[in-house]
CSV table of C-alpha atoms in Angstrom, one decimal:
chain,number,residue,atom,x,y,z
F,5,MET,CA,-20.1,-51.0,-63.7
F,6,SER,CA,-18.1,-51.8,-60.6
F,7,GLU,CA,-17.5,-55.4,-59.7
F,8,VAL,CA,-17.2,-57.1,-56.3
F,9,GLN,CA,-16.1,-60.7,-55.7
F,10,ASN,CA,-17.1,-62.4,-52.4
F,11,ASN,CA,-14.3,-64.4,-50.8
F,12,THR,CA,-13.0,-65.3,-47.4
F,13,PHE,CA,-10.0,-64.2,-45.5
F,14,THR,CA,-8.2,-65.7,-42.5
F,15,CYS,CA,-7.5,-63.3,-39.7
F,16,PRO,CA,-3.7,-62.9,-39.1
F,17,GLN,CA,-4.4,-62.3,-35.4
F,18,CYS,CA,-6.9,-64.9,-34.3
F,19,GLY,CA,-7.0,-67.3,-37.2
F,20,GLU,CA,-10.7,-67.1,-37.8
F,21,ASP,CA,-12.1,-66.9,-41.3
F,22,GLY,CA,-14.5,-64.1,-42.3
F,23,PRO,CA,-16.3,-62.8,-45.4
F,24,LEU,CA,-14.3,-60.6,-47.7
F,25,GLN,CA,-15.6,-58.3,-50.4
F,26,MET,CA,-12.9,-57.7,-53.1
F,27,TRP,CA,-13.5,-54.7,-55.4
F,28,THR,CA,-12.0,-56.2,-58.6
F,29,SER,CA,-13.3,-53.3,-60.8
F,30,ILE,CA,-14.3,-49.8,-60.0
F,31,ASN,CA,-16.0,-47.3,-62.4
F,32,VAL,CA,-15.9,-44.0,-60.7
F,33,ALA,CA,-18.7,-42.6,-62.8
F,34,HIS,CA,-21.1,-45.1,-61.2
F,35,ASP,CA,-19.5,-45.1,-57.8
F,36,PRO,CA,-18.0,-41.6,-57.1
F,37,ASP,CA,-17.3,-42.5,-53.4
F,38,ALA,CA,-14.8,-45.1,-54.6
F,39,ARG,CA,-12.3,-42.3,-55.2
F,40,ARG,CA,-12.2,-41.5,-51.5
F,41,ARG,CA,-12.0,-45.2,-50.6
F,42,ILE,CA,-8.9,-45.6,-52.7
F,43,GLU,CA,-7.3,-42.5,-51.3
F,44,ASP,CA,-7.6,-43.6,-47.7
F,45,LEU,CA,-7.1,-47.3,-48.8
F,46,SER,CA,-10.4,-48.4,-47.1
F,47,VAL,CA,-11.3,-50.2,-50.3
F,48,PHE,CA,-8.7,-52.8,-49.3
F,49,GLU,CA,-9.6,-52.8,-45.6
F,50,TRP,CA,-10.9,-55.9,-43.9
F,51,THR,CA,-12.1,-56.2,-40.3
F,52,CYS,CA,-12.2,-59.6,-38.6
F,53,PRO,CA,-15.8,-60.3,-37.3
F,54,ASN,CA,-14.3,-62.2,-34.4
F,55,CYS,CA,-11.5,-60.1,-32.9
F,56,LYS,CA,-12.1,-56.9,-34.8
F,57,LYS,CA,-8.5,-56.8,-36.1
F,58,THR,CA,-8.3,-54.5,-39.2
F,59,ALA,CA,-6.0,-55.5,-42.1
F,60,LEU,CA,-5.1,-54.4,-45.5
F,61,VAL,CA,-6.0,-57.2,-48.0
F,62,LEU,CA,-4.3,-56.2,-51.3
F,63,HIS,CA,-5.8,-57.6,-54.4
F,64,PRO,CA,-6.0,-56.8,-58.1
F,65,CYS,CA,-8.3,-53.9,-58.9
F,66,LEU,CA,-9.1,-52.0,-62.1
F,67,TYR,CA,-10.0,-48.3,-61.8
F,68,HIS,CA,-11.9,-46.8,-64.6
F,69,ASP,CA,-12.5,-43.0,-65.0
F,70,PRO,CA,-14.5,-42.5,-68.2
F,71,ALA,CA,-14.7,-38.8,-67.9
F,72,ASN,CA,-10.9,-38.4,-67.9
F,73,GLU,CA,-10.4,-41.3,-70.2
F,74,PHE,CA,-8.0,-43.5,-68.3
F,75,MET,CA,-7.8,-46.9,-66.6
F,76,VAL,CA,-5.3,-48.0,-63.9
F,77,TRP,CA,-4.7,-51.6,-62.9
F,78,PHE,CA,-3.5,-52.2,-59.4
F,79,ALA,CA,-1.7,-55.5,-59.6
F,80,PRO,CA,0.2,-56.2,-56.4
F,81,ASP,CA,1.6,-59.5,-57.6
F,82,GLY,CA,2.7,-57.9,-60.9
F,83,GLU,CA,0.3,-60.0,-62.9
F,84,ILE,CA,-2.3,-58.3,-65.1
F,85,ALA,CA,-5.6,-60.1,-65.9
F,86,ASP,CA,-5.7,-61.6,-69.4
F,87,ASP,CA,-8.9,-59.7,-70.2
F,88,THR,CA,-6.9,-56.4,-70.4
F,89,ARG,CA,-6.5,-57.2,-74.0
F,90,ASP,CA,-10.2,-56.3,-74.4
F,91,PHE,CA,-9.2,-52.6,-73.7
F,92,SER,CA,-6.5,-52.4,-76.4
F,93,GLN,CA,-8.9,-50.6,-78.8
F,94,LEU,CA,-9.4,-47.7,-76.4
F,95,SER,CA,-7.0,-45.5,-78.4
F,96,ASP,CA,-8.0,-42.3,-76.6
F,97,TYR,CA,-7.4,-43.7,-73.2
F,98,THR,CA,-4.3,-43.7,-71.0
F,99,LEU,CA,-3.8,-47.2,-69.7
F,100,ARG,CA,-1.5,-47.9,-66.8
F,101,THR,CA,-0.4,-50.5,-64.4
F,102,THR,CA,0.8,-50.1,-60.8
F,103,LYS,CA,2.1,-52.5,-58.1
F,104,THR,CA,1.9,-50.7,-54.8
F,105,PRO,CA,-1.0,-48.9,-53.0
F,106,ASN,CA,0.9,-45.6,-53.1
F,107,GLU,CA,1.6,-46.0,-56.9
F,108,PHE,CA,-2.1,-46.8,-57.5
F,109,ARG,CA,-3.5,-43.8,-55.8
F,110,GLU,CA,-0.7,-41.5,-57.0
F,111,LYS,CA,-1.3,-42.5,-60.7
F,112,ILE,CA,-5.0,-41.8,-60.4
F,113,ASN,CA,-4.3,-38.4,-58.8
F,114,VAL,CA,-1.8,-37.6,-61.6
F,115,LEU,CA,-4.1,-38.7,-64.5
F,116,GLU,CA,-7.1,-36.9,-63.0
F,117,ARG,CA,-5.1,-33.6,-63.3
F,118,HIS,CA,-4.4,-34.4,-67.0
F,119,LEU,CA,-0.6,-34.3,-66.2
F,120,ASP,CA,1.8,-36.4,-68.2
F,121,ASP,CA,2.8,-39.2,-65.9
F,122,ARG,CA,6.0,-39.9,-67.8
F,123,ALA,CA,7.2,-36.4,-67.2
F,124,LEU,CA,6.0,-36.6,-63.6
F,125,GLU,CA,8.0,-39.9,-63.0
F,126,LEU,CA,11.2,-38.2,-64.5
F,127,THR,CA,10.6,-35.2,-62.2
F,128,LYS,CA,10.4,-37.6,-59.2
F,129,LEU,CA,13.6,-39.3,-60.3
F,130,ILE,CA,15.5,-36.0,-60.5
F,131,LEU,CA,14.1,-35.1,-57.0
F,132,ILE,CA,15.2,-38.4,-55.6
F,133,MET,CA,18.7,-38.0,-57.0
F,134,GLN,CA,19.0,-34.6,-55.5
F,135,LEU,CA,17.8,-35.9,-52.1
F,136,THR,CA,20.4,-38.7,-52.3
F,137,ARG,CA,23.2,-36.2,-53.0
F,138,ASP,CA,22.1,-34.2,-50.0
F,139,ASN,CA,22.1,-37.3,-47.8
F,140,VAL,CA,18.4,-37.2,-47.2
F,141,ASP,CA,17.1,-40.7,-46.6
F,142,VAL,CA,13.6,-41.4,-48.1
F,143,VAL,CA,11.7,-44.6,-48.8
F,144,ASP,CA,9.2,-43.1,-51.1
F,145,VAL,CA,8.4,-39.9,-52.9
F,146,VAL,CA,4.7,-39.4,-53.9
F,147,PHE,CA,3.1,-36.6,-56.0
F,148,HIS,CA,0.5,-34.8,-53.9
F,149,SER,CA,-0.9,-31.7,-55.6
F,150,ILE,CA,-0.2,-28.4,-57.3
F,151,ASP,CA,-0.4,-25.4,-55.0
F,152,THR,CA,-1.8,-22.0,-55.8
F,153,SER,CA,1.6,-20.8,-57.1
F,154,GLY,CA,1.8,-23.6,-59.6
F,155,ARG,CA,4.5,-25.5,-57.7
F,156,PHE,CA,4.4,-29.3,-57.6
F,157,VAL,CA,3.9,-30.6,-54.1
F,158,PHE,CA,5.5,-34.0,-53.2
F,159,VAL,CA,5.4,-36.1,-50.0
F,160,LEU,CA,8.7,-37.4,-48.9
F,161,VAL,CA,8.3,-40.6,-46.8
F,162,HIS,CA,11.2,-41.1,-44.4
F,163,PRO,CA,12.3,-44.6,-43.0
F,164,ASP,CA,10.7,-43.9,-39.6
F,165,GLY,CA,7.3,-43.2,-41.3
F,166,ALA,CA,7.5,-39.5,-40.9
F,167,GLU,CA,6.3,-37.5,-43.9
F,168,GLN,CA,7.6,-34.1,-45.2
F,169,TYR,CA,6.2,-31.9,-47.9
F,170,LEU,CA,8.5,-30.5,-50.6
F,171,ARG,CA,7.7,-28.1,-53.4
F,172,LEU,CA,9.2,-27.8,-56.8
F,173,PRO,CA,8.8,-25.1,-59.4
F,174,PRO,CA,6.9,-26.4,-62.5
F,175,GLU,CA,9.8,-25.8,-64.9
F,176,THR,CA,11.4,-29.2,-64.3
F,177,TYR,CA,8.1,-31.0,-65.0
F,178,GLN,CA,7.4,-28.9,-68.1
F,179,LYS,CA,10.9,-29.5,-69.6
F,180,PHE,CA,10.4,-33.2,-69.2
F,181,ALA,CA,6.9,-33.0,-70.7
F,182,ASN,CA,8.4,-31.4,-73.7
F,183,ASP,CA,11.2,-34.0,-73.9
F,184,VAL,CA,8.9,-37.0,-73.7
F,185,ARG,CA,6.6,-35.5,-76.3
F,186,ASP,CA,9.5,-34.8,-78.7
F,187,TYR,CA,11.8,-37.7,-78.1
F,188,LEU,CA,10.2,-40.7,-76.3
F,189,TYR,CA,7.7,-43.1,-77.8
F,190,THR,CA,5.2,-44.7,-75.5
F,191,PRO,CA,2.8,-47.1,-77.1
F,192,ALA,CA,-0.7,-45.7,-77.3
F,193,ARG,CA,-2.5,-49.1,-76.9
F,194,GLY,CA,-2.3,-51.6,-74.1
F,195,PHE,CA,-1.5,-51.1,-70.5
F,196,GLN,CA,2.0,-49.7,-69.7
F,197,THR,CA,4.0,-49.5,-66.6
F,198,ILE,CA,5.3,-45.9,-66.2
F,199,ASP,CA,7.3,-45.8,-62.9
F,200,LEU,CA,10.7,-45.0,-61.5
F,201,ASN,CA,12.3,-47.9,-63.3
F,202,TRP,CA,10.8,-46.6,-66.5
F,203,ALA,CA,12.1,-43.1,-65.7
F,204,LYS,CA,15.7,-44.4,-65.1
F,205,ASP,CA,15.8,-46.0,-68.5
F,206,SER,CA,14.2,-43.0,-70.2
F,207,LEU,CA,16.5,-40.5,-68.5
F,208,GLU,CA,19.5,-42.4,-70.1
F,209,LEU,CA,17.8,-42.2,-73.5
F,210,LEU,CA,17.1,-38.5,-73.2
F,211,LYS,CA,20.8,-37.9,-72.3
F,212,ASP,CA,21.9,-39.7,-75.5
F,213,MET,CA,19.4,-37.6,-77.6
F,214,HIS,CA,20.4,-34.2,-76.3
């Protein structure tokens, strides 16, 4: 079941308090529309009842997709609720943590497609390294989709907020998928943070193993 906590929030514009509904847990099987609300971040939107100012109020949220057997924690402060230990017996599940809204919705997108997020993060790292060598300045790289030709589509976010789509052939991802399967151990139980920092450490390990 999805869970909502009622709280109050002080408007950053007018200073008035207003009621705030925080979705602390979402089960997409029971609330299919929650997927859209996460994609457009409206699940975190709050509108001031006084001045109508809209703000993003980021708070911890657990996303549960039983059909695809994964859970993703969004923990903007980096802290995961203690009760995540209750999920440690879900051996068939992929359990992940994220810290930013883009990471949260990207991780859900990746796991819905039954992609290996470890290979995907390594692919992103290689892409970022190439962009750096080409003097292309980006503040974020986010997986978007797979096109009809099987190419991996990424969104490049530039410092001015402009977005650019870039496509990569699937071979890079597939090579990393084989490598992480053969060489890298990721604990099957408990929530794991698989992000670019993980990818940087893992890339060094893979270099040593080849």
